[in-house]
Amino acid sequence: MTIAGKFTLNDLPPEQPVLIAGPTASGKSALALAIAETGGGVVVNADASQVYDCWRVITACPSPAEVDQAPHALYQYVPYDAPYSVGHWLRDVAPYLGAAVRPIIVGGTGLNFKALTQGLANIPQTPPEIRHEADDLALDVLLTQIDNATKAKLDQHNRMRVQRAWEVQRSTGRSLSEWHKATPPPLLDEAKAACIVMDAQKDWLNDRIARRFDMMVDDGALTEIAAMQDRFDPALPACRAIGVPELMAHHQGEITLKEAKARAIVSTRQYAKRQRTWFRSKMRNWIHVDPSTLS
């Protein structure tokens, strides 16, 4: 297999860490598995939804057959209702970075890769009372109470980002820009890894998304939904995984399966569009691969 017309899998040094990012359904896991089989390595999950123990089919976790082909790590190991953040993931991925077997880190959560290769500011959690206080303030009020250095780097029309900056400053007494300046060194030097982005074209990816969702339903997604019906909580990140709200609505008799599929496919395509935009903006210096050219 030739990557971006530049090198084959055999050209990757067997000790070199590999990072594979990209939108959902773009073939990231298949490439990771091919690299592991060709040159060795453990496939390490970097996707926020695939950590939860309640889903395998719906979040496209590796199948038992794929797990038999190569070692996998950090899949389906977090309880569905447990708090889990980028910081938790960094802590869990760290042991694999210095292990004898090279990590092949793969997923669609861009923030995980950013934290891994650029570092993560150790900002304390916002207390609930300050979060509630911020919720009641207008956007322009929040902006007037944020320092200029932080404000200059914010999308000032993005309520979530502005409120986050206000909450950090209000709860810690330090501005968000100050916290970012104090960010510790990254766990992995990007220059020492093979960094690959699956840069899928829209039409090719949209077709894959539709076909994959049909396969998920055929492979047991509805069984997973039924098993979670008594524990389903739309406020939990695990229960907001793409496809889960739509299929749960069908299971509860609110919509037909056809409607659930249609809604889930639209949601997945919208999510993939955001992912493509993020990766193209934040990972310009990575190796961009058109997955439709891989065989």
PDB file of N, CA, C and O in Angstrom, residues 221-230 244-257 260:
ATOM      1  N   ALA A 221     -26.570  -3.199  16.049  1.00  0.00           N
ATOM      2  CA  ALA A 221     -26.666  -1.909  16.736  1.00  0.00           C
ATOM      3  C   ALA A 221     -27.938  -1.817  17.579  1.00  0.00           C
ATOM      4  O   ALA A 221     -27.919  -1.270  18.691  1.00  0.00           O
ATOM      5  N   LEU A 222     -29.037  -2.358  17.068  1.00  0.00           N
ATOM      6  CA  LEU A 222     -30.300  -2.276  17.808  1.00  0.00           C
ATOM      7  C   LEU A 222     -30.267  -3.142  19.070  1.00  0.00           C
ATOM      8  O   LEU A 222     -30.934  -2.820  20.061  1.00  0.00           O
ATOM      9  N   THR A 223     -29.494  -4.202  19.051  1.00  0.00           N
ATOM     10  CA  THR A 223     -29.331  -5.033  20.255  1.00  0.00           C
ATOM     11  C   THR A 223     -28.597  -4.244  21.330  1.00  0.00           C
ATOM     12  O   THR A 223     -28.940  -4.308  22.520  1.00  0.00           O
ATOM     13  N   GLU A 224     -27.577  -3.493  20.926  1.00  0.00           N
ATOM     14  CA  GLU A 224     -26.857  -2.650  21.878  1.00  0.00           C
ATOM     15  C   GLU A 224     -27.774  -1.580  22.461  1.00  0.00           C
ATOM     16  O   GLU A 224     -27.723  -1.290  23.665  1.00  0.00           O
ATOM     17  N   ILE A 225     -28.604  -1.005  21.617  1.00  0.00           N
ATOM     18  CA  ILE A 225     -29.552   0.019  22.077  1.00  0.00           C
ATOM     19  C   ILE A 225     -30.514  -0.572  23.099  1.00  0.00           C
ATOM     20  O   ILE A 225     -30.777   0.028  24.162  1.00  0.00           O
ATOM     21  N   ALA A 226     -31.061  -1.737  22.812  1.00  0.00           N
ATOM     22  CA  ALA A 226     -32.012  -2.376  23.729  1.00  0.00           C
ATOM     23  C   ALA A 226     -31.358  -2.663  25.080  1.00  0.00           C
ATOM     24  O   ALA A 226     -31.995  -2.518  26.133  1.00  0.00           O
ATOM     25  N   ALA A 227     -30.090  -3.044  25.067  1.00  0.00           N
ATOM     26  CA  ALA A 227     -29.382  -3.349  26.312  1.00  0.00           C
ATOM     27  C   ALA A 227     -29.164  -2.115  27.166  1.00  0.00           C
ATOM     28  O   ALA A 227     -28.973  -2.227  28.385  1.00  0.00           O
ATOM     29  N   MET A 228     -29.202  -0.936  26.538  1.00  0.00           N
ATOM     30  CA  MET A 228     -28.944   0.311  27.262  1.00  0.00           C
ATOM     31  C   MET A 228     -30.220   1.098  27.576  1.00  0.00           C
ATOM     32  O   MET A 228     -30.146   2.168  28.182  1.00  0.00           O
ATOM     33  N   GLN A 229     -31.379   0.591  27.215  1.00  0.00           N
ATOM     34  CA  GLN A 229     -32.605   1.393  27.314  1.00  0.00           C
ATOM     35  C   GLN A 229     -32.890   1.875  28.738  1.00  0.00           C
ATOM     36  O   GLN A 229     -33.373   2.996  28.929  1.00  0.00           O
ATOM     37  N   ASP A 230     -32.595   1.072  29.746  1.00  0.00           N
ATOM     38  CA  ASP A 230     -32.894   1.455  31.128  1.00  0.00           C
ATOM     39  C   ASP A 230     -31.832   2.371  31.727  1.00  0.00           C
ATOM     40  O   ASP A 230     -32.035   2.952  32.792  1.00  0.00           O
ATOM     41  N   VAL A 244     -26.764   7.058  18.353  1.00  0.00           N
ATOM     42  CA  VAL A 244     -27.416   6.555  19.567  1.00  0.00           C
ATOM     43  C   VAL A 244     -28.763   7.244  19.824  1.00  0.00           C
ATOM     44  O   VAL A 244     -29.780   6.567  20.015  1.00  0.00           O
ATOM     45  N   PRO A 245     -28.846   8.589  19.846  1.00  0.00           N
ATOM     46  CA  PRO A 245     -30.147   9.216  20.113  1.00  0.00           C
ATOM     47  C   PRO A 245     -31.212   8.823  19.091  1.00  0.00           C
ATOM     48  O   PRO A 245     -32.383   8.596  19.450  1.00  0.00           O
ATOM     49  N   GLU A 246     -30.799   8.700  17.831  1.00  0.00           N
ATOM     50  CA  GLU A 246     -31.768   8.375  16.780  1.00  0.00           C
ATOM     51  C   GLU A 246     -32.284   6.936  16.914  1.00  0.00           C
ATOM     52  O   GLU A 246     -33.496   6.689  16.826  1.00  0.00           O
ATOM     53  N   LEU A 247     -31.376   6.004  17.157  1.00  0.00           N
ATOM     54  CA  LEU A 247     -31.801   4.614  17.293  1.00  0.00           C
ATOM     55  C   LEU A 247     -32.558   4.378  18.589  1.00  0.00           C
ATOM     56  O   LEU A 247     -33.469   3.539  18.639  1.00  0.00           O
ATOM     57  N   MET A 248     -32.223   5.125  19.646  1.00  0.00           N
ATOM     58  CA  MET A 248     -32.979   4.994  20.889  1.00  0.00           C
ATOM     59  C   MET A 248     -34.399   5.522  20.699  1.00  0.00           C
ATOM     60  O   MET A 248     -35.364   4.953  21.236  1.00  0.00           O
ATOM     61  N   ALA A 249     -34.545   6.607  19.933  1.00  0.00           N
ATOM     62  CA  ALA A 249     -35.881   7.140  19.645  1.00  0.00           C
ATOM     63  C   ALA A 249     -36.711   6.104  18.889  1.00  0.00           C
ATOM     64  O   ALA A 249     -37.914   5.944  19.141  1.00  0.00           O
ATOM     65  N   HIS A 250     -36.084   5.383  17.987  1.00  0.00           N
ATOM     66  CA  HIS A 250     -36.796   4.314  17.281  1.00  0.00           C
ATOM     67  C   HIS A 250     -37.168   3.191  18.250  1.00  0.00           C
ATOM     68  O   HIS A 250     -38.307   2.700  18.253  1.00  0.00           O
ATOM     69  N   HIS A 251     -36.223   2.785  19.087  1.00  0.00           N
ATOM     70  CA  HIS A 251     -36.470   1.696  20.032  1.00  0.00           C
ATOM     71  C   HIS A 251     -37.621   2.033  20.972  1.00  0.00           C
ATOM     72  O   HIS A 251     -38.393   1.148  21.369  1.00  0.00           O
ATOM     73  N   GLN A 252     -37.745   3.311  21.316  1.00  0.00           N
ATOM     74  CA  GLN A 252     -38.805   3.736  22.222  1.00  0.00           C
ATOM     75  C   GLN A 252     -40.113   4.039  21.502  1.00  0.00           C
ATOM     76  O   GLN A 252     -41.066   4.535  22.104  1.00  0.00           O
ATOM     77  N   GLY A 253     -40.172   3.743  20.213  1.00  0.00           N
ATOM     78  CA  GLY A 253     -41.404   3.873  19.446  1.00  0.00           C
ATOM     79  C   GLY A 253     -41.737   5.271  18.985  1.00  0.00           C
ATOM     80  O   GLY A 253     -42.859   5.533  18.544  1.00  0.00           O
ATOM     81  N   GLU A 254     -40.758   6.190  19.044  1.00  0.00           N
ATOM     82  CA  GLU A 254     -41.027   7.579  18.676  1.00  0.00           C
ATOM     83  C   GLU A 254     -40.921   7.818  17.171  1.00  0.00           C
ATOM     84  O   GLU A 254     -41.605   8.686  16.621  1.00  0.00           O
ATOM     85  N   ILE A 255     -40.052   7.081  16.491  1.00  0.00           N
ATOM     86  CA  ILE A 255     -39.870   7.220  15.046  1.00  0.00           C
ATOM     87  C   ILE A 255     -39.651   5.841  14.439  1.00  0.00           C
ATOM     88  O   ILE A 255     -39.317   4.877  15.142  1.00  0.00           O
ATOM     89  N   THR A 256     -39.820   5.740  13.133  1.00  0.00           N
ATOM     90  CA  THR A 256     -39.583   4.470  12.451  1.00  0.00           C
ATOM     91  C   THR A 256     -38.084   4.233  12.293  1.00  0.00           C
ATOM     92  O   THR A 256     -37.278   5.155  12.423  1.00  0.00           O
ATOM     93  N   LEU A 257     -37.725   3.002  11.971  1.00  0.00           N
ATOM     94  CA  LEU A 257     -36.320   2.692  11.737  1.00  0.00           C
ATOM     95  C   LEU A 257     -35.803   3.465  10.526  1.00  0.00           C
ATOM     96  O   LEU A 257     -34.660   3.953  10.526  1.00  0.00           O
ATOM     97  N   ALA A 260     -35.066   6.895  11.704  1.00  0.00           N
ATOM     98  CA  ALA A 260     -33.873   6.893  12.560  1.00  0.00           C
ATOM     99  C   ALA A 260     -32.609   6.814  11.713  1.00  0.00           C
ATOM    100  O   ALA A 260     -31.640   7.540  11.959  1.00  0.00           O
TER     101      ALA A 260
END
